[in-house]
């Protein structure tokens, strides 16, 4: 056979009945370590064996819903320091393996329980597959000393979207990172907000959980932590930050529940993150309100929407 592009086995997602059945047991994730990443050069990131990139959530007011805000997510887009997706794809498990190399004692203690090592993003893709007809994936699994190491490759759909990225696509992506900057700094710190948004930087937690009989060690990027949470036990103190368009009618609310909330829930559930803070914006990138949504409340919220 002539050499060419690699051939991967395919799995059809059209037969939804293959996913019927009860949800398998999934133990509460436990944090076993953490690390930070920063910019090394225009393409690569640097590993730091500490929590220097972890930032606190700075609320904009009391209560779970804060209104009458005027946060400009467009600010600083012209100086955005972007770690492009094509470079991020080449990292695979590099930094998670660096953590393992830096912490042999912790890893060896867990090793008898571990059957798989991966990133949270791979688990998220698998969990949402039955509900996502547009995005496929290519996973690569390598078995070493009895442990499955799982990473991924860019498929044709993802490559096509990346190469045809529009200014609007780039703007939406930037708004998400800018919202994180606003929600992790004091609102009167104009000097900090004028700094370029740098998505090379990130804080990563290392978690262990068990999916039925499979022990999984995985890394997950965390946006910030909640300083009001009394316990230091992670991941209970972590918070996900998200943006969404203002909801103006019932149809938009249904779309928000069916699409945005489903992805928010899956991402947070996998990592044991109890709280999501959503910034609601208009079409010009102005956030007028924020809402704190407990992860556990999302399934009930969607059920109420479906039956109303």
PDB file of N, CA and C in Angstrom, residues 53-145:
ATOM      1  N   UNK A  53       0.076  31.002  37.895  1.00  0.00           N
ATOM      2  CA  UNK A  53      -0.918  31.521  36.957  1.00  0.00           C
ATOM      3  C   UNK A  53      -2.350  31.476  37.500  1.00  0.00           C
ATOM      4  N   UNK A  54      -2.543  30.957  38.705  1.00  0.00           N
ATOM      5  CA  UNK A  54      -3.885  30.867  39.284  1.00  0.00           C
ATOM      6  C   UNK A  54      -4.302  32.232  39.839  1.00  0.00           C
ATOM      7  N   UNK A  55      -5.472  32.714  39.405  1.00  0.00           N
ATOM      8  CA  UNK A  55      -5.944  34.039  39.795  1.00  0.00           C
ATOM      9  C   UNK A  55      -7.291  33.938  40.514  1.00  0.00           C
ATOM     10  N   UNK A  56      -7.591  34.924  41.367  1.00  0.00           N
ATOM     11  CA  UNK A  56      -8.873  34.890  42.085  1.00  0.00           C
ATOM     12  C   UNK A  56     -10.009  35.474  41.254  1.00  0.00           C
ATOM     13  N   UNK A  57     -11.220  34.999  41.502  1.00  0.00           N
ATOM     14  CA  UNK A  57     -12.408  35.596  40.916  1.00  0.00           C
ATOM     15  C   UNK A  57     -12.682  36.921  41.626  1.00  0.00           C
ATOM     16  N   UNK A  58     -12.907  37.977  40.849  1.00  0.00           N
ATOM     17  CA  UNK A  58     -13.254  39.285  41.411  1.00  0.00           C
ATOM     18  C   UNK A  58     -14.679  39.605  40.975  1.00  0.00           C
ATOM     19  N   UNK A  59     -15.617  39.443  41.888  1.00  0.00           N
ATOM     20  CA  UNK A  59     -17.019  39.680  41.567  1.00  0.00           C
ATOM     21  C   UNK A  59     -17.283  41.166  41.361  1.00  0.00           C
ATOM     22  N   UNK A  60     -18.274  41.453  40.525  1.00  0.00           N
ATOM     23  CA  UNK A  60     -18.623  42.845  40.211  1.00  0.00           C
ATOM     24  C   UNK A  60     -19.782  43.357  41.049  1.00  0.00           C
ATOM     25  N   UNK A  61     -20.227  42.559  42.008  1.00  0.00           N
ATOM     26  CA  UNK A  61     -21.309  42.988  42.880  1.00  0.00           C
ATOM     27  C   UNK A  61     -21.808  41.815  43.697  1.00  0.00           C
ATOM     28  N   UNK A  62     -22.686  42.073  44.664  1.00  0.00           N
ATOM     29  CA  UNK A  62     -23.215  41.004  45.520  1.00  0.00           C
ATOM     30  C   UNK A  62     -24.288  40.193  44.797  1.00  0.00           C
ATOM     31  N   UNK A  63     -24.496  38.976  45.268  1.00  0.00           N
ATOM     32  CA  UNK A  63     -25.561  38.150  44.725  1.00  0.00           C
ATOM     33  C   UNK A  63     -25.139  37.389  43.476  1.00  0.00           C
ATOM     34  N   UNK A  64     -25.940  36.377  43.095  1.00  0.00           N
ATOM     35  CA  UNK A  64     -25.597  35.546  41.936  1.00  0.00           C
ATOM     36  C   UNK A  64     -25.773  36.249  40.593  1.00  0.00           C
ATOM     37  N   UNK A  65     -26.609  37.300  40.548  1.00  0.00           N
ATOM     38  CA  UNK A  65     -26.822  38.050  39.305  1.00  0.00           C
ATOM     39  C   UNK A  65     -26.419  39.502  39.530  1.00  0.00           C
ATOM     40  N   UNK A  66     -25.538  39.994  38.683  1.00  0.00           N
ATOM     41  CA  UNK A  66     -25.082  41.387  38.771  1.00  0.00           C
ATOM     42  C   UNK A  66     -25.446  42.079  37.465  1.00  0.00           C
ATOM     43  N   UNK A  67     -26.154  43.184  37.544  1.00  0.00           N
ATOM     44  CA  UNK A  67     -26.613  43.901  36.349  1.00  0.00           C
ATOM     45  C   UNK A  67     -25.977  45.291  36.274  1.00  0.00           C
ATOM     46  N   UNK A  68     -26.369  46.045  35.258  1.00  0.00           N
ATOM     47  CA  UNK A  68     -25.928  47.422  35.032  1.00  0.00           C
ATOM     48  C   UNK A  68     -24.399  47.523  34.910  1.00  0.00           C
ATOM     49  N   UNK A  69     -23.819  46.527  34.255  1.00  0.00           N
ATOM     50  CA  UNK A  69     -22.383  46.569  33.995  1.00  0.00           C
ATOM     51  C   UNK A  69     -22.130  47.165  32.610  1.00  0.00           C
ATOM     52  N   UNK A  70     -20.902  47.553  32.374  1.00  0.00           N
ATOM     53  CA  UNK A  70     -20.517  48.060  31.051  1.00  0.00           C
ATOM     54  C   UNK A  70     -19.063  47.655  30.792  1.00  0.00           C
ATOM     55  N   UNK A  71     -18.867  46.367  30.575  1.00  0.00           N
ATOM     56  CA  UNK A  71     -17.527  45.826  30.361  1.00  0.00           C
ATOM     57  C   UNK A  71     -17.269  45.719  28.860  1.00  0.00           C
ATOM     58  N   UNK A  72     -16.226  46.381  28.400  1.00  0.00           N
ATOM     59  CA  UNK A  72     -15.893  46.426  26.974  1.00  0.00           C
ATOM     60  C   UNK A  72     -14.903  45.316  26.633  1.00  0.00           C
ATOM     61  N   UNK A  73     -15.390  44.263  25.993  1.00  0.00           N
ATOM     62  CA  UNK A  73     -14.537  43.127  25.661  1.00  0.00           C
ATOM     63  C   UNK A  73     -13.681  43.386  24.426  1.00  0.00           C
ATOM     64  N   UNK A  74     -13.956  44.451  23.711  1.00  0.00           N
ATOM     65  CA  UNK A  74     -13.174  44.773  22.505  1.00  0.00           C
ATOM     66  C   UNK A  74     -11.833  45.418  22.835  1.00  0.00           C
ATOM     67  N   UNK A  75     -11.717  45.951  24.049  1.00  0.00           N
ATOM     68  CA  UNK A  75     -10.520  46.699  24.408  1.00  0.00           C
ATOM     69  C   UNK A  75      -9.260  45.838  24.283  1.00  0.00           C
ATOM     70  N   UNK A  76      -8.263  46.358  23.557  1.00  0.00           N
ATOM     71  CA  UNK A  76      -6.961  45.698  23.466  1.00  0.00           C
ATOM     72  C   UNK A  76      -6.856  44.585  22.451  1.00  0.00           C
ATOM     73  N   UNK A  77      -7.868  44.417  21.617  1.00  0.00           N
ATOM     74  CA  UNK A  77      -7.817  43.309  20.667  1.00  0.00           C
ATOM     75  C   UNK A  77      -6.669  43.463  19.674  1.00  0.00           C
ATOM     76  N   UNK A  78      -6.282  44.695  19.385  1.00  0.00           N
ATOM     77  CA  UNK A  78      -5.211  44.936  18.409  1.00  0.00           C
ATOM     78  C   UNK A  78      -3.839  44.513  18.923  1.00  0.00           C
ATOM     79  N   UNK A  79      -3.713  44.256  20.239  1.00  0.00           N
ATOM     80  CA  UNK A  79      -2.415  43.829  20.791  1.00  0.00           C
ATOM     81  C   UNK A  79      -2.521  42.440  21.419  1.00  0.00           C
ATOM     82  N   UNK A  80      -3.513  41.673  21.020  1.00  0.00           N
ATOM     83  CA  UNK A  80      -3.756  40.327  21.532  1.00  0.00           C
ATOM     84  C   UNK A  80      -2.551  39.423  21.242  1.00  0.00           C
ATOM     85  N   UNK A  81      -2.025  38.768  22.287  1.00  0.00           N
ATOM     86  CA  UNK A  81      -0.924  37.806  22.135  1.00  0.00           C
ATOM     87  C   UNK A  81      -1.556  36.423  22.056  1.00  0.00           C
ATOM     88  N   UNK A  82      -1.657  35.901  20.839  1.00  0.00           N
ATOM     89  CA  UNK A  82      -2.450  34.701  20.584  1.00  0.00           C
ATOM     90  C   UNK A  82      -1.561  33.474  20.398  1.00  0.00           C
ATOM     91  N   UNK A  83      -1.781  32.474  21.256  1.00  0.00           N
ATOM     92  CA  UNK A  83      -1.139  31.174  21.065  1.00  0.00           C
ATOM     93  C   UNK A  83      -1.997  30.395  20.093  1.00  0.00           C
ATOM     94  N   UNK A  84      -1.623  30.413  18.831  1.00  0.00           N
ATOM     95  CA  UNK A  84      -2.469  29.892  17.769  1.00  0.00           C
ATOM     96  C   UNK A  84      -2.717  28.393  17.908  1.00  0.00           C
ATOM     97  N   UNK A  85      -3.898  27.977  17.448  1.00  0.00           N
ATOM     98  CA  UNK A  85      -4.346  26.612  17.622  1.00  0.00           C
ATOM     99  C   UNK A  85      -3.412  25.601  16.974  1.00  0.00           C
ATOM    100  N   UNK A  86      -2.802  25.964  15.818  1.00  0.00           N
ATOM    101  CA  UNK A  86      -1.943  24.991  15.151  1.00  0.00           C
ATOM    102  C   UNK A  86      -0.702  24.663  15.973  1.00  0.00           C
ATOM    103  N   UNK A  87      -0.249  25.608  16.805  1.00  0.00           N
ATOM    104  CA  UNK A  87       0.880  25.337  17.681  1.00  0.00           C
ATOM    105  C   UNK A  87       0.432  24.568  18.923  1.00  0.00           C
ATOM    106  N   UNK A  88      -0.750  24.925  19.434  1.00  0.00           N
ATOM    107  CA  UNK A  88      -1.275  24.258  20.622  1.00  0.00           C
ATOM    108  C   UNK A  88      -1.530  22.775  20.345  1.00  0.00           C
ATOM    109  N   UNK A  89      -1.953  22.465  19.111  1.00  0.00           N
ATOM    110  CA  UNK A  89      -2.227  21.073  18.750  1.00  0.00           C
ATOM    111  C   UNK A  89      -0.975  20.205  18.828  1.00  0.00           C
ATOM    112  N   UNK A  90       0.194  20.792  18.607  1.00  0.00           N
ATOM    113  CA  UNK A  90       1.436  20.011  18.590  1.00  0.00           C
ATOM    114  C   UNK A  90       1.936  19.676  19.990  1.00  0.00           C
ATOM    115  N   UNK A  91       1.334  20.268  21.020  1.00  0.00           N
ATOM    116  CA  UNK A  91       1.804  20.019  22.389  1.00  0.00           C
ATOM    117  C   UNK A  91       1.374  18.640  22.895  1.00  0.00           C
ATOM    118  N   UNK A  92       0.239  18.159  22.416  1.00  0.00           N
ATOM    119  CA  UNK A  92      -0.275  16.854  22.832  1.00  0.00           C
ATOM    120  C   UNK A  92      -0.228  16.717  24.365  1.00  0.00           C
ATOM    121  N   UNK A  93       0.444  15.707  24.889  1.00  0.00           N
ATOM    122  CA  UNK A  93       0.494  15.470  26.334  1.00  0.00           C
ATOM    123  C   UNK A  93       1.764  16.023  26.977  1.00  0.00           C
ATOM    124  N   UNK A  94       2.505  16.838  26.253  1.00  0.00           N
ATOM    125  CA  UNK A  94       3.838  17.271  26.699  1.00  0.00           C
ATOM    126  C   UNK A  94       3.864  17.770  28.136  1.00  0.00           C
ATOM    127  N   UNK A  95       3.013  18.720  28.473  1.00  0.00           N
ATOM    128  CA  UNK A  95       3.109  19.352  29.790  1.00  0.00           C
ATOM    129  C   UNK A  95       2.556  18.453  30.897  1.00  0.00           C
ATOM    130  N   UNK A  96       1.577  17.640  30.575  1.00  0.00           N
ATOM    131  CA  UNK A  96       1.079  16.682  31.564  1.00  0.00           C
ATOM    132  C   UNK A  96       2.163  15.650  31.879  1.00  0.00           C
ATOM    133  N   UNK A  97       2.924  15.249  30.872  1.00  0.00           N
ATOM    134  CA  UNK A  97       4.034  14.321  31.088  1.00  0.00           C
ATOM    135  C   UNK A  97       5.167  14.988  31.870  1.00  0.00           C
ATOM    136  N   UNK A  98       5.337  16.299  31.661  1.00  0.00           N
ATOM    137  CA  UNK A  98       6.340  17.016  32.459  1.00  0.00           C
ATOM    138  C   UNK A  98       5.959  17.007  33.929  1.00  0.00           C
ATOM    139  N   UNK A  99       4.656  17.177  34.208  1.00  0.00           N
ATOM    140  CA  UNK A  99       4.226  17.125  35.610  1.00  0.00           C
ATOM    141  C   UNK A  99       4.532  15.756  36.198  1.00  0.00           C
ATOM    142  N   UNK A 100       4.251  14.690  35.445  1.00  0.00           N
ATOM    143  CA  UNK A 100       4.533  13.332  35.920  1.00  0.00           C
ATOM    144  C   UNK A 100       6.026  13.172  36.194  1.00  0.00           C
ATOM    145  N   UNK A 101       6.863  13.705  35.293  1.00  0.00           N
ATOM    146  CA  UNK A 101       8.318  13.593  35.474  1.00  0.00           C
ATOM    147  C   UNK A 101       8.798  14.359  36.699  1.00  0.00           C
ATOM    148  N   UNK A 102       8.135  15.485  37.028  1.00  0.00           N
ATOM    149  CA  UNK A 102       8.503  16.286  38.192  1.00  0.00           C
ATOM    150  C   UNK A 102       7.973  15.697  39.496  1.00  0.00           C
ATOM    151  N   UNK A 103       6.989  14.805  39.409  1.00  0.00           N
ATOM    152  CA  UNK A 103       6.345  14.275  40.621  1.00  0.00           C
ATOM    153  C   UNK A 103       6.249  12.746  40.569  1.00  0.00           C
ATOM    154  N   UNK A 104       7.390  12.067  40.527  1.00  0.00           N
ATOM    155  CA  UNK A 104       7.365  10.595  40.454  1.00  0.00           C
ATOM    156  C   UNK A 104       6.714   9.947  41.675  1.00  0.00           C
ATOM    157  N   UNK A 105       6.875  10.562  42.852  1.00  0.00           N
ATOM    158  CA  UNK A 105       6.298   9.971  44.061  1.00  0.00           C
ATOM    159  C   UNK A 105       4.770   9.964  43.979  1.00  0.00           C
ATOM    160  N   UNK A 106       4.187  11.111  43.619  1.00  0.00           N
ATOM    161  CA  UNK A 106       2.735  11.201  43.515  1.00  0.00           C
ATOM    162  C   UNK A 106       2.204  10.273  42.423  1.00  0.00           C
ATOM    163  N   UNK A 107       2.908  10.235  41.293  1.00  0.00           N
ATOM    164  CA  UNK A 107       2.451   9.398  40.188  1.00  0.00           C
ATOM    165  C   UNK A 107       2.535   7.915  40.538  1.00  0.00           C
ATOM    166  N   UNK A 108       3.635   7.505  41.125  1.00  0.00           N
ATOM    167  CA  UNK A 108       3.804   6.088  41.463  1.00  0.00           C
ATOM    168  C   UNK A 108       2.807   5.623  42.521  1.00  0.00           C
ATOM    169  N   UNK A 109       2.415   6.566  43.396  1.00  0.00           N
ATOM    170  CA  UNK A 109       1.418   6.216  44.410  1.00  0.00           C
ATOM    171  C   UNK A 109       0.068   5.912  43.756  1.00  0.00           C
ATOM    172  N   UNK A 110      -0.241   6.653  42.684  1.00  0.00           N
ATOM    173  CA  UNK A 110      -1.508   6.468  41.992  1.00  0.00           C
ATOM    174  C   UNK A 110      -1.437   5.418  40.887  1.00  0.00           C
ATOM    175  N   UNK A 111      -0.255   5.083  40.469  1.00  0.00           N
ATOM    176  CA  UNK A 111      -0.067   4.265  39.275  1.00  0.00           C
ATOM    177  C   UNK A 111      -0.897   2.976  39.255  1.00  0.00           C
ATOM    178  N   UNK A 112      -0.995   2.241  40.347  1.00  0.00           N
ATOM    179  CA  UNK A 112      -1.810   1.011  40.297  1.00  0.00           C
ATOM    180  C   UNK A 112      -3.282   1.270  39.983  1.00  0.00           C
ATOM    181  N   UNK A 113      -3.749   2.506  40.215  1.00  0.00           N
ATOM    182  CA  UNK A 113      -5.152   2.833  39.994  1.00  0.00           C
ATOM    183  C   UNK A 113      -5.403   3.430  38.608  1.00  0.00           C
ATOM    184  N   UNK A 114      -4.331   3.830  37.906  1.00  0.00           N
ATOM    185  CA  UNK A 114      -4.476   4.577  36.656  1.00  0.00           C
ATOM    186  C   UNK A 114      -4.511   3.639  35.456  1.00  0.00           C
ATOM    187  N   UNK A 115      -5.552   3.785  34.640  1.00  0.00           N
ATOM    188  CA  UNK A 115      -5.630   3.065  33.364  1.00  0.00           C
ATOM    189  C   UNK A 115      -5.498   4.006  32.165  1.00  0.00           C
ATOM    190  N   UNK A 116      -5.671   5.338  32.403  1.00  0.00           N
ATOM    191  CA  UNK A 116      -5.632   6.277  31.278  1.00  0.00           C
ATOM    192  C   UNK A 116      -5.080   7.621  31.730  1.00  0.00           C
ATOM    193  N   UNK A 117      -4.324   8.281  30.833  1.00  0.00           N
ATOM    194  CA  UNK A 117      -3.812   9.632  31.045  1.00  0.00           C
ATOM    195  C   UNK A 117      -4.227  10.475  29.835  1.00  0.00           C
ATOM    196  N   UNK A 118      -4.821  11.648  30.080  1.00  0.00           N
ATOM    197  CA  UNK A 118      -5.263  12.499  28.972  1.00  0.00           C
ATOM    198  C   UNK A 118      -5.561  13.905  29.500  1.00  0.00           C
ATOM    199  N   UNK A 119      -6.027  14.768  28.614  1.00  0.00           N
ATOM    200  CA  UNK A 119      -6.511  16.093  28.996  1.00  0.00           C
ATOM    201  C   UNK A 119      -8.029  16.050  29.204  1.00  0.00           C
ATOM    202  N   UNK A 120      -8.522  16.964  29.967  1.00  0.00           N
ATOM    203  CA  UNK A 120      -9.973  17.079  30.171  1.00  0.00           C
ATOM    204  C   UNK A 120     -10.712  17.274  28.846  1.00  0.00           C
ATOM    205  N   UNK A 121     -10.081  18.012  27.914  1.00  0.00           N
ATOM    206  CA  UNK A 121     -10.728  18.289  26.634  1.00  0.00           C
ATOM    207  C   UNK A 121     -11.098  17.044  25.857  1.00  0.00           C
ATOM    208  N   UNK A 122     -10.273  15.988  25.968  1.00  0.00           N
ATOM    209  CA  UNK A 122     -10.583  14.742  25.259  1.00  0.00           C
ATOM    210  C   UNK A 122     -11.813  14.074  25.870  1.00  0.00           C
ATOM    211  N   UNK A 123     -11.915  14.101  27.188  1.00  0.00           N
ATOM    212  CA  UNK A 123     -13.087  13.529  27.865  1.00  0.00           C
ATOM    213  C   UNK A 123     -14.345  14.326  27.524  1.00  0.00           C
ATOM    214  N   UNK A 124     -14.190  15.642  27.418  1.00  0.00           N
ATOM    215  CA  UNK A 124     -15.308  16.509  27.052  1.00  0.00           C
ATOM    216  C   UNK A 124     -15.815  16.169  25.652  1.00  0.00           C
ATOM    217  N   UNK A 125     -14.896  15.963  24.717  1.00  0.00           N
ATOM    218  CA  UNK A 125     -15.291  15.617  23.353  1.00  0.00           C
ATOM    219  C   UNK A 125     -16.067  14.299  23.320  1.00  0.00           C
ATOM    220  N   UNK A 126     -15.596  13.323  24.080  1.00  0.00           N
ATOM    221  CA  UNK A 126     -16.267  12.025  24.114  1.00  0.00           C
ATOM    222  C   UNK A 126     -17.646  12.135  24.760  1.00  0.00           C
ATOM    223  N   UNK A 127     -17.738  12.892  25.855  1.00  0.00           N
ATOM    224  CA  UNK A 127     -18.998  13.015  26.577  1.00  0.00           C
ATOM    225  C   UNK A 127     -20.074  13.698  25.740  1.00  0.00           C
ATOM    226  N   UNK A 128     -19.684  14.694  24.943  1.00  0.00           N
ATOM    227  CA  UNK A 128     -20.671  15.465  24.169  1.00  0.00           C
ATOM    228  C   UNK A 128     -20.894  14.920  22.764  1.00  0.00           C
ATOM    229  N   UNK A 129     -20.195  13.854  22.393  1.00  0.00           N
ATOM    230  CA  UNK A 129     -20.325  13.302  21.039  1.00  0.00           C
ATOM    231  C   UNK A 129     -21.759  12.991  20.632  1.00  0.00           C
ATOM    232  N   UNK A 130     -22.587  12.357  21.473  1.00  0.00           N
ATOM    233  CA  UNK A 130     -23.958  12.035  21.041  1.00  0.00           C
ATOM    234  C   UNK A 130     -24.814  13.257  20.736  1.00  0.00           C
ATOM    235  N   UNK A 131     -24.400  14.427  21.217  1.00  0.00           N
ATOM    236  CA  UNK A 131     -25.211  15.632  21.053  1.00  0.00           C
ATOM    237  C   UNK A 131     -24.600  16.614  20.063  1.00  0.00           C
ATOM    238  N   UNK A 132     -23.473  16.242  19.464  1.00  0.00           N
ATOM    239  CA  UNK A 132     -22.757  17.150  18.570  1.00  0.00           C
ATOM    240  C   UNK A 132     -22.592  16.479  17.210  1.00  0.00           C
ATOM    241  N   UNK A 133     -23.434  16.866  16.257  1.00  0.00           N
ATOM    242  CA  UNK A 133     -23.393  16.245  14.933  1.00  0.00           C
ATOM    243  C   UNK A 133     -22.417  16.951  13.992  1.00  0.00           C
ATOM    244  N   UNK A 134     -21.868  18.099  14.388  1.00  0.00           N
ATOM    245  CA  UNK A 134     -21.042  18.888  13.482  1.00  0.00           C
ATOM    246  C   UNK A 134     -19.550  18.627  13.659  1.00  0.00           C
ATOM    247  N   UNK A 135     -19.123  18.320  14.866  1.00  0.00           N
ATOM    248  CA  UNK A 135     -17.692  18.198  15.130  1.00  0.00           C
ATOM    249  C   UNK A 135     -17.302  16.742  15.343  1.00  0.00           C
ATOM    250  N   UNK A 136     -16.353  16.289  14.567  1.00  0.00           N
ATOM    251  CA  UNK A 136     -15.808  14.959  14.775  1.00  0.00           C
ATOM    252  C   UNK A 136     -14.493  15.048  15.529  1.00  0.00           C
ATOM    253  N   UNK A 137     -13.804  13.941  15.672  1.00  0.00           N
ATOM    254  CA  UNK A 137     -12.508  13.961  16.348  1.00  0.00           C
ATOM    255  C   UNK A 137     -11.667  12.778  15.896  1.00  0.00           C
ATOM    256  N   UNK A 138     -10.367  12.918  16.042  1.00  0.00           N
ATOM    257  CA  UNK A 138      -9.422  11.827  15.803  1.00  0.00           C
ATOM    258  C   UNK A 138      -8.604  11.670  17.076  1.00  0.00           C
ATOM    259  N   UNK A 139      -8.776  10.554  17.750  1.00  0.00           N
ATOM    260  CA  UNK A 139      -8.052  10.283  18.975  1.00  0.00           C
ATOM    261  C   UNK A 139      -6.945   9.270  18.713  1.00  0.00           C
ATOM    262  N   UNK A 140      -5.825   9.490  19.350  1.00  0.00           N
ATOM    263  CA  UNK A 140      -4.694   8.574  19.238  1.00  0.00           C
ATOM    264  C   UNK A 140      -4.370   8.054  20.635  1.00  0.00           C
ATOM    265  N   UNK A 141      -4.341   6.729  20.790  1.00  0.00           N
ATOM    266  CA  UNK A 141      -4.098   6.122  22.097  1.00  0.00           C
ATOM    267  C   UNK A 141      -2.865   5.231  22.025  1.00  0.00           C
ATOM    268  N   UNK A 142      -1.955   5.448  22.970  1.00  0.00           N
ATOM    269  CA  UNK A 142      -0.720   4.666  23.036  1.00  0.00           C
ATOM    270  C   UNK A 142      -0.654   3.976  24.408  1.00  0.00           C
ATOM    271  N   UNK A 143      -0.443   2.666  24.404  1.00  0.00           N
ATOM    272  CA  UNK A 143      -0.393   1.913  25.650  1.00  0.00           C
ATOM    273  C   UNK A 143       1.062   1.682  26.058  1.00  0.00           C
ATOM    274  N   UNK A 144       1.412   2.194  27.234  1.00  0.00           N
ATOM    275  CA  UNK A 144       2.779   2.056  27.754  1.00  0.00           C
ATOM    276  C   UNK A 144       2.697   1.531  29.186  1.00  0.00           C
ATOM    277  N   UNK A 145       3.315   0.402  29.431  1.00  0.00           N
ATOM    278  CA  UNK A 145       3.336  -0.203  30.771  1.00  0.00           C
ATOM    279  C   UNK A 145       1.934  -0.318  31.365  1.00  0.00           C
TER     280      UNK A 145
END
